[in-house]
Each structure stands twice: as C-alpha cells, then as structure tokens.
Coordinates of C-alpha atoms in Angstrom, one line a residue:
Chain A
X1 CA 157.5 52.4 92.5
X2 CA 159.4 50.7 95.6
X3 CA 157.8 53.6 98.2
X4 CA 159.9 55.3 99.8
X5 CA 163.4 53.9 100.5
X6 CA 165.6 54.6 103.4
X7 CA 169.6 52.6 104.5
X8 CA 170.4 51.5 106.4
X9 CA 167.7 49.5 107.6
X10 CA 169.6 49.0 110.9
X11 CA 172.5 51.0 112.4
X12 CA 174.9 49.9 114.9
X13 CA 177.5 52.4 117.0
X14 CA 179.7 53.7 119.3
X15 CA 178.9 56.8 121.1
X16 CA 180.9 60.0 119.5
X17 CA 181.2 58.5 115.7
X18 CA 179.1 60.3 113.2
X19 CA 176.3 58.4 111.9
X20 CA 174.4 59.5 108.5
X21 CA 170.9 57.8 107.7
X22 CA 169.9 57.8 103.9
X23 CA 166.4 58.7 102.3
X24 CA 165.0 58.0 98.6
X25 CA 161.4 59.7 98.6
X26 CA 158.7 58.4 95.8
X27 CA 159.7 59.8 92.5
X28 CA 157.3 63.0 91.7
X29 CA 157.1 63.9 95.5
X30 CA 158.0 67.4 96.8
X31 CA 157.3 67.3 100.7
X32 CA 160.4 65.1 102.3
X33 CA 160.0 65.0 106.3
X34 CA 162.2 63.5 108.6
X35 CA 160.7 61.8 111.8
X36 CA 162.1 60.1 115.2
X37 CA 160.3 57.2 117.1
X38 CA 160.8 56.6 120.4
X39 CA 158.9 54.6 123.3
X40 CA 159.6 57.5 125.2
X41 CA 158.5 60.3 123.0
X42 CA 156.1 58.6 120.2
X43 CA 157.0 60.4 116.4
X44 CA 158.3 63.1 116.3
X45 CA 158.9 65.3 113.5
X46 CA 162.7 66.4 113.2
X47 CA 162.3 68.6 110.0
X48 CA 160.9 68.5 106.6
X49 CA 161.9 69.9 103.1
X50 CA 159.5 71.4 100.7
X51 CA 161.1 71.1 96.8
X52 CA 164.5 70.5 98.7
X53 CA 164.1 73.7 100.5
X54 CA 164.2 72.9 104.6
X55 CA 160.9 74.8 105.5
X56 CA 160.8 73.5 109.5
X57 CA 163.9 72.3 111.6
X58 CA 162.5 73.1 115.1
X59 CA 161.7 69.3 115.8
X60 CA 166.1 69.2 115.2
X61 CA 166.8 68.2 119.0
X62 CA 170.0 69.7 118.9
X63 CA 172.9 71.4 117.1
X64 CA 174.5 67.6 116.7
X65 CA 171.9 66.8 114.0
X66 CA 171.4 68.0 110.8
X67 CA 170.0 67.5 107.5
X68 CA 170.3 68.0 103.5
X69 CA 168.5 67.5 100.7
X70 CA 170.9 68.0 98.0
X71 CA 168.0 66.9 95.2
X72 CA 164.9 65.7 94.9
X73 CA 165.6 62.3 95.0
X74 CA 168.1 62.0 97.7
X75 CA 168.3 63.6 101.3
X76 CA 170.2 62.8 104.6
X77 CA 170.2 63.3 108.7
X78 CA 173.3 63.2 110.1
X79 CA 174.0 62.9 114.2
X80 CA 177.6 64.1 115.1
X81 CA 178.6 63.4 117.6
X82 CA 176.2 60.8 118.3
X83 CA 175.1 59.6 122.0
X84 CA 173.0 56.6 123.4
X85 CA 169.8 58.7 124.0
X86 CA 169.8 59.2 119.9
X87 CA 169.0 55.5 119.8
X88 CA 165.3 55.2 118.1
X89 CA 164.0 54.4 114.7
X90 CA 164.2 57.2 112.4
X91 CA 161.6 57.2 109.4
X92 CA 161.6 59.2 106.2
X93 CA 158.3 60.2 104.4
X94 CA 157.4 62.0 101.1
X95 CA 154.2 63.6 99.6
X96 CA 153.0 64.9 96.8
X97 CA 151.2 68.9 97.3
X98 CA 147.7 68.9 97.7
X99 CA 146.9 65.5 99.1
X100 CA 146.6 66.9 102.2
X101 CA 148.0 64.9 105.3
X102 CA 148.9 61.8 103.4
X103 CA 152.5 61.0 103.7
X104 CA 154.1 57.6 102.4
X105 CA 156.6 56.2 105.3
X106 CA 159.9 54.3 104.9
X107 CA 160.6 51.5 106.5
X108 CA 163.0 53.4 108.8
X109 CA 166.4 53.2 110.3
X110 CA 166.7 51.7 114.0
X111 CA 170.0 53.0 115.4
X112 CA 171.2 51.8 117.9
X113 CA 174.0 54.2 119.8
X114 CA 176.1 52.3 122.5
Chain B
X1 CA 150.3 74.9 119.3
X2 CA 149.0 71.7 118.6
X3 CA 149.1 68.7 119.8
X4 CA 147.3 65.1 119.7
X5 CA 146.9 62.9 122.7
X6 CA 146.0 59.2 122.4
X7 CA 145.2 58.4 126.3
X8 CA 146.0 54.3 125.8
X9 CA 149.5 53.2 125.2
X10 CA 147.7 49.3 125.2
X11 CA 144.1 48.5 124.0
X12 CA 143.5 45.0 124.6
X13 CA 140.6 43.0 123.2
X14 CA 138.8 39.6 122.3
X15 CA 138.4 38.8 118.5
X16 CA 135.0 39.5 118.2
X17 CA 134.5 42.9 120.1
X18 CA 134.4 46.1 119.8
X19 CA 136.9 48.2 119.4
X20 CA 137.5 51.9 120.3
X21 CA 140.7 53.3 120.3
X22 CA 140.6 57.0 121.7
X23 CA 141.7 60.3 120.0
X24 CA 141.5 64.1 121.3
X25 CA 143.1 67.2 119.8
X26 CA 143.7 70.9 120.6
X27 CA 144.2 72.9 117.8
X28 CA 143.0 76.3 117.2
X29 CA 142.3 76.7 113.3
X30 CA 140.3 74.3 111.3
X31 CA 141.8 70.3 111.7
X32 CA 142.3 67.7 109.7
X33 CA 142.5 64.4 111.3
X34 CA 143.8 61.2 110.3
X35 CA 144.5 57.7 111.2
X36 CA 147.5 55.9 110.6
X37 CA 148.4 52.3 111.5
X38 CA 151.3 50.1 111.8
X39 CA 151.4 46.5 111.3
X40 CA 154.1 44.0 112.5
X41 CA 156.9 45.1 110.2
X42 CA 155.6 47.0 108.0
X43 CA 156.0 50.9 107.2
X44 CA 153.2 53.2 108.4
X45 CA 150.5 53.6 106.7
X46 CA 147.4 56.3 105.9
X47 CA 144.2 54.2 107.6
X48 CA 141.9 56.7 106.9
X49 CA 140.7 60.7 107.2
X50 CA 138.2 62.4 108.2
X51 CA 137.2 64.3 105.3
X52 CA 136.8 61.0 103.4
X53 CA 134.4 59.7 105.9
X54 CA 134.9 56.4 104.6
X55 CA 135.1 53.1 106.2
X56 CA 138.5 51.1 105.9
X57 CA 138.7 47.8 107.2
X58 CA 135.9 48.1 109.0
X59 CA 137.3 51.0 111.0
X60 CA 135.4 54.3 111.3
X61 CA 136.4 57.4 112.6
X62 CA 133.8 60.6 113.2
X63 CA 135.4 63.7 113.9
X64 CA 133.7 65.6 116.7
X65 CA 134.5 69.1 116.9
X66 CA 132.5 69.8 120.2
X67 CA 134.6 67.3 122.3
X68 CA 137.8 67.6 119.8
X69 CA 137.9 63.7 119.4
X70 CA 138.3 61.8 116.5
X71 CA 138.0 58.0 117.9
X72 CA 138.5 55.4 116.1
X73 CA 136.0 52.4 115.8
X74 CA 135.1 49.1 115.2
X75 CA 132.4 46.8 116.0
X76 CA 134.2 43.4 116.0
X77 CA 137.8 43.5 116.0
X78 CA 140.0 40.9 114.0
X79 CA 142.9 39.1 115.0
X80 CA 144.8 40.6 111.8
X81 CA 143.6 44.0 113.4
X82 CA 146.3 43.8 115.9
X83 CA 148.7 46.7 115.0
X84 CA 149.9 50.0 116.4
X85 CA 147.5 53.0 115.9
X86 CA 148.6 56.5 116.0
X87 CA 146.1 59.6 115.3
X88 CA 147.4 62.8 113.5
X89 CA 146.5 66.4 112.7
X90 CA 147.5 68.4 109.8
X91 CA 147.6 72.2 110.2
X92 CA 146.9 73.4 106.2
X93 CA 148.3 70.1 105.4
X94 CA 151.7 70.3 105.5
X95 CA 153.1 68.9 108.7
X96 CA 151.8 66.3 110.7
X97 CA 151.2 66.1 114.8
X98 CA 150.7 62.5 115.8
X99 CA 149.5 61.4 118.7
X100 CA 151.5 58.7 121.1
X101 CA 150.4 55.7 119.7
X102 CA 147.8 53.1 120.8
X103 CA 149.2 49.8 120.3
X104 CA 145.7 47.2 120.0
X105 CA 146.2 43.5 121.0
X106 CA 143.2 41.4 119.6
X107 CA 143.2 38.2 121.3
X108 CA 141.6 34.9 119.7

C-alpha cells in the first residue's frame, strides 16, 4: 500500500479563488481526519470522518471551509474564498478502529495563499 | 477539555547526550499518550505509546500520572535523531490533541 495519498503536494494562489485539497486514506481504513499545521498554531485537527460519516467539524475555522467524504476511498477540504492566513500545510490521516491513537499521515498539502 | 503542551519549540544538543524532550497533559478521564516524530521530509509518524512501553530507537517515554507528563527520553542522542517531535493524547482513541511541537537539533 502507498500510505496515505494526498494532491496536491504543493498549492499556489490568489486570495478569493477556491482551492480544494485531495485525500486517498489506506485502503481498509475507516477514521479519515483532516489536520492544519502552522508555526503559529502547531496541528490542529479541522474535522474527521468516521465510515464517511463527519463525526467532529469544530476544529473547521470558519464557514469558508468545508469538507466531504463522498466514499471511503476519496475525501476533500475545500477553502472558499480563500485568504493568506489559510496558508499552512494541511495533512490527511486514516486509521483503522481499535488501534487506538495510531493514525498514518500524508505527506500533506502546503498552500500557499497570496 | 484537553490539551497537550510541549514547553520547547527548540531542543538543542551534542551527538552523544542526553536527550529529554518535555511533555505535560491535562485531561480529565483516563489518557493515552503518544509520541509522534517527523523527520526532514517525511510524513509523520507513530514513535511510540505509552501502553506499549517499548523502546523505539532508543527513545523511551514513562507516563507519569502524578505530574501528568509523559517525557520523552534518550540517553545519547544521534545525529539522525534530529527531527520534529510532537506529543499527543487520545480521549477513547478517536481523536488526537497534539502538543506544539519540539523540534530537536543534534549537533555532531
């Protein structure tokens, strides 16, 4: 299995457009959690999806982001309209019930927002 | 609430000496702890948990529920140690609280 895969590895624009980040989770996993680094702020977790179900958005900064998980291989967090202080990596992690805290990272998504 | 505070943004050391990155925790039910670390370009990764009690690369972890710490240690610290350490709690194991982040600089 390639782990966890999340595109675009980098992310490049202009204040206002809409940017969508992408997330594969290991095959067989059913915990999917979304998390923002920043220098500022450390990780934070943004949401996470249990069996594609969201279980906990409160980490969701604001009504501009948002996030699916149309199947259990695919989910996405999209920022619209995006602004400079969303600039930070964004990592994508999956787990399987049961193994307690263990979670298998991505190699994240820095955006950069100018 | 929880939360998970790693006092040292910077931990910097000789190759060769000890190493103890600090960890404390407030959490009101039972915790499990957890160290995760992140190398130069590489994903983050589990380092190691408390209930394993195990020794990982060296590194060992004790959780201490009196002081609500869970620092992690090494006696000598490698070069190829160098890497960005963050300490997390799992309440009932589903999400995780991590701590800021200790980023550990072992010099030759």
């Amino acid at each position: 299995d390639a782990g966890v895969i999340q595109s675009p590895r980098h992310e490049v624009t202009e204040m206002g457009q809409e940017v969508t980040l992408r997330c594969k989770p290991i095959s067989g996993h059913d915990y999917l959690f979304w998390y923002r680094q920043t220098m500022m702020r450390g990780l934070e977790l943004l949401i996470y999806f249990n069996n594609n179900v969201p279980i906990d958005d409160s980490g969701m900064p604001e009504d501009r982001f948002s996030a699916k998980m149309p199947n259990a291989s695919f989910s996405t967090l999209k920022i619209q309209p995006s602004e400079p202080r969303d600039s930070a990596v964004y990592f994508c992690a999956s787990r399987i019930a049961g193994t307690g805290g263990e979670q298998y990272f991505g190699p994240g998504t820095r955006l950069t927002v100018t | 609430a929880q939360r998970v505070t790693q006092p040292e943004k910077l931990l910097s050391v000789f190759k060769g000496a000890p190493v103890e990155l600090k960890c404390n925790y407030s959490y009101s039910g039972s915790p499990e702890l957890f160290w995760y670390v992140q190398y130069s370009r590489q994903r983050l990764q589990l380092l190691l948990r408390h209930i394993s009690r195990e020794s990982i690369k060296g590194f060992t972890a004790d959780l201490n529920k009196g002081e609500t710490s869970f620092h992690l240690k090494k006696p000598f610290a490698q070069e190829e140690d160098s890497a960005m350490y963050y300490c997390a709690l799992s309440n009932a194991g589903n999400m995780l609280t991590f701590g800021g982040g200790t980023r550990l600089m072992v010099k030759p």
